[in-house]
Amino acid sequence: MTQYRALVGIDYPPDKRVEAGDLVSDLPEKSVTWLMAQGLIETADGKSSKKSAVKVEEPVVEVKEQTPVIAVDGVEFDSNADDGDSDGFVQDGTPFQRPVEEK
């Protein structure tokens, strides 16, 4: 029976598990082909069906500066507030009420 080396941890039926680096010879025959194609196992002699290892790039996380939120009594300051009632003021009735700025 052919032995395979697991390159990652694998759960397989019936209720078995092999960890990365372990040798196993009782993998389901129908699973061996796709496990080798995915690079998850190789033969015990180190040969795999993958031509080259897949290079995994680390994700780049962009951190954007956030404008601090100013809030008083649960009401947030809105720097882009509109004068919805055309009275010449924005954020009416809040601590942030102010005249409309000329643009």
PDB file of C-alpha atoms in Angstrom:
ATOM      1  CA  MET A   1       0.000   0.000   0.000  1.00  0.00           C
ATOM      2  CA  THR A   2       1.375   3.414  -0.957  1.00  0.00           C
ATOM      3  CA  GLN A   3       2.275   5.793   1.838  1.00  0.00           C
ATOM      4  CA  TYR A   4       1.620   9.515   1.661  1.00  0.00           C
ATOM      5  CA  ARG A   5       2.959  12.422   3.697  1.00  0.00           C
ATOM      6  CA  ALA A   6       0.372  14.984   4.764  1.00  0.00           C
ATOM      7  CA  LEU A   7       1.492  18.555   4.099  1.00  0.00           C
ATOM      8  CA  VAL A   8      -1.398  19.962   6.170  1.00  0.00           C
ATOM      9  CA  GLY A   9      -3.718  18.529   8.796  1.00  0.00           C
ATOM     10  CA  ILE A  10      -6.429  16.425   7.133  1.00  0.00           C
ATOM     11  CA  ASP A  11      -9.606  14.871   8.549  1.00  0.00           C
ATOM     12  CA  TYR A  12     -10.743  11.821   6.600  1.00  0.00           C
ATOM     13  CA  PRO A  13     -13.298   9.066   7.020  1.00  0.00           C
ATOM     14  CA  PRO A  14     -14.064   7.260   9.165  1.00  0.00           C
ATOM     15  CA  ASP A  15     -13.301   9.809  11.920  1.00  0.00           C
ATOM     16  CA  LYS A  16      -9.534   9.873  11.369  1.00  0.00           C
ATOM     17  CA  ARG A  17      -7.028  12.718  11.282  1.00  0.00           C
ATOM     18  CA  VAL A  18      -3.457  13.058  10.071  1.00  0.00           C
ATOM     19  CA  GLU A  19      -1.269  16.049  10.965  1.00  0.00           C
ATOM     20  CA  ALA A  20       1.214  17.831   8.700  1.00  0.00           C
ATOM     21  CA  GLY A  21       4.368  15.746   8.278  1.00  0.00           C
ATOM     22  CA  ASP A  22       2.747  12.455   9.320  1.00  0.00           C
ATOM     23  CA  LEU A  23       2.782   9.406   7.039  1.00  0.00           C
ATOM     24  CA  VAL A  24      -0.504   7.735   6.227  1.00  0.00           C
ATOM     25  CA  SER A  25      -1.417   4.742   4.074  1.00  0.00           C
ATOM     26  CA  ASP A  26      -5.176   4.467   4.554  1.00  0.00           C
ATOM     27  CA  LEU A  27      -6.468   7.577   2.767  1.00  0.00           C
ATOM     28  CA  PRO A  28      -9.568   6.908   0.683  1.00  0.00           C
ATOM     29  CA  GLU A  29      -8.382   6.023  -2.832  1.00  0.00           C
ATOM     30  CA  LYS A  30     -10.850   8.417  -4.470  1.00  0.00           C
ATOM     31  CA  SER A  31      -9.390  11.313  -2.426  1.00  0.00           C
ATOM     32  CA  VAL A  32      -5.694  10.744  -3.170  1.00  0.00           C
ATOM     33  CA  THR A  33      -5.821  12.287  -6.660  1.00  0.00           C
ATOM     34  CA  TRP A  34      -7.381  15.576  -5.632  1.00  0.00           C
ATOM     35  CA  LEU A  35      -5.374  15.796  -2.399  1.00  0.00           C
ATOM     36  CA  MET A  36      -2.167  15.525  -4.454  1.00  0.00           C
ATOM     37  CA  ALA A  37      -3.452  17.966  -7.088  1.00  0.00           C
ATOM     38  CA  GLN A  38      -4.189  20.509  -4.358  1.00  0.00           C
ATOM     39  CA  GLY A  39      -0.724  20.025  -2.852  1.00  0.00           C
ATOM     40  CA  LEU A  40      -2.118  18.734   0.435  1.00  0.00           C
ATOM     41  CA  ILE A  41      -0.251  15.400   0.341  1.00  0.00           C
ATOM     42  CA  GLU A  42       2.779  13.926  -1.410  1.00  0.00           C
ATOM     43  CA  THR A  43       4.116  10.423  -1.740  1.00  0.00           C
ATOM     44  CA  ALA A  44       6.295   9.320   1.168  1.00  0.00           C
ATOM     45  CA  ASP A  45       9.391   9.630  -1.045  1.00  0.00           C
ATOM     46  CA  GLY A  46       8.686  13.357  -1.388  1.00  0.00           C
ATOM     47  CA  LYS A  47       7.284  13.381  -4.909  1.00  0.00           C
ATOM     48  CA  SER A  48       4.062  15.244  -5.485  1.00  0.00           C
ATOM     49  CA  SER A  49       1.988  15.806  -8.582  1.00  0.00           C
ATOM     50  CA  LYS A  50       2.341  19.574  -8.210  1.00  0.00           C
ATOM     51  CA  LYS A  51       4.935  21.042 -10.543  1.00  0.00           C
ATOM     52  CA  SER A  52       5.749  23.952  -8.253  1.00  0.00           C
ATOM     53  CA  ALA A  53       4.671  25.202  -4.900  1.00  0.00           C
ATOM     54  CA  VAL A  54       1.934  27.777  -4.869  1.00  0.00           C
ATOM     55  CA  LYS A  55       3.212  31.093  -3.598  1.00  0.00           C
ATOM     56  CA  VAL A  56       0.790  32.636  -1.155  1.00  0.00           C
ATOM     57  CA  GLU A  57       1.055  36.371  -0.783  1.00  0.00           C
ATOM     58  CA  GLU A  58       0.322  37.978   2.537  1.00  0.00           C
ATOM     59  CA  PRO A  59      -2.686  40.281   2.330  1.00  0.00           C
ATOM     60  CA  VAL A  60      -1.920  43.976   2.507  1.00  0.00           C
ATOM     61  CA  VAL A  61      -4.008  45.774   5.073  1.00  0.00           C
ATOM     62  CA  GLU A  62      -4.400  49.471   4.446  1.00  0.00           C
ATOM     63  CA  VAL A  63      -5.032  51.510   7.553  1.00  0.00           C
ATOM     64  CA  LYS A  64      -6.734  54.777   6.767  1.00  0.00           C
ATOM     65  CA  GLU A  65      -6.677  57.671   9.162  1.00  0.00           C
ATOM     66  CA  GLN A  66     -10.128  58.251  10.490  1.00  0.00           C
ATOM     67  CA  THR A  67     -11.500  61.640  11.300  1.00  0.00           C
ATOM     68  CA  PRO A  68     -12.346  61.682  14.985  1.00  0.00           C
ATOM     69  CA  VAL A  69     -16.065  61.636  15.654  1.00  0.00           C
ATOM     70  CA  ILE A  70     -17.214  64.538  17.777  1.00  0.00           C
ATOM     71  CA  ALA A  71     -20.440  63.823  19.597  1.00  0.00           C
ATOM     72  CA  VAL A  72     -22.409  65.637  22.267  1.00  0.00           C
ATOM     73  CA  ASP A  73     -25.480  64.103  23.895  1.00  0.00           C
ATOM     74  CA  GLY A  74     -25.463  61.320  21.290  1.00  0.00           C
ATOM     75  CA  VAL A  75     -25.508  63.777  18.340  1.00  0.00           C
ATOM     76  CA  GLU A  76     -22.553  63.618  15.937  1.00  0.00           C
ATOM     77  CA  PHE A  77     -21.006  66.627  14.244  1.00  0.00           C
ATOM     78  CA  ASP A  78     -21.610  66.491  10.488  1.00  0.00           C
ATOM     79  CA  SER A  79     -19.059  68.543   8.541  1.00  0.00           C
ATOM     80  CA  ASN A  80     -21.129  68.069   5.358  1.00  0.00           C
ATOM     81  CA  ALA A  81     -24.528  68.936   6.823  1.00  0.00           C
ATOM     82  CA  ASP A  82     -27.182  70.342   4.479  1.00  0.00           C
ATOM     83  CA  ASP A  83     -29.639  73.112   5.219  1.00  0.00           C
ATOM     84  CA  GLY A  84     -32.717  70.998   4.591  1.00  0.00           C
ATOM     85  CA  ASP A  85     -35.269  73.669   5.546  1.00  0.00           C
ATOM     86  CA  SER A  86     -33.447  76.627   3.930  1.00  0.00           C
ATOM     87  CA  ASP A  87     -33.397  78.662   7.153  1.00  0.00           C
ATOM     88  CA  GLY A  88     -29.691  79.464   6.832  1.00  0.00           C
ATOM     89  CA  PHE A  89     -28.572  77.017   9.537  1.00  0.00           C
ATOM     90  CA  VAL A  90     -27.376  73.400   9.521  1.00  0.00           C
ATOM     91  CA  GLN A  91     -27.862  70.785  12.239  1.00  0.00           C
ATOM     92  CA  ASP A  92     -30.773  72.763  13.660  1.00  0.00           C
ATOM     93  CA  GLY A  93     -31.572  72.208  17.324  1.00  0.00           C
ATOM     94  CA  THR A  94     -28.295  70.451  18.132  1.00  0.00           C
ATOM     95  CA  PRO A  95     -25.171  71.669  19.932  1.00  0.00           C
ATOM     96  CA  PHE A  96     -23.623  71.852  16.420  1.00  0.00           C
ATOM     97  CA  GLN A  97     -26.166  74.272  14.920  1.00  0.00           C
ATOM     98  CA  ARG A  98     -24.322  76.860  12.834  1.00  0.00           C
ATOM     99  CA  PRO A  99     -24.895  79.205   9.935  1.00  0.00           C
ATOM    100  CA  VAL A 100     -24.581  77.772   6.428  1.00  0.00           C
ATOM    101  CA  GLU A 101     -21.090  78.366   5.033  1.00  0.00           C
ATOM    102  CA  GLU A 102     -20.823  80.127   1.687  1.00  0.00           C
ATOM    103  CA  LYS A 103     -19.058  77.912  -0.827  1.00  0.00           C
TER     104      LYS A 103
END
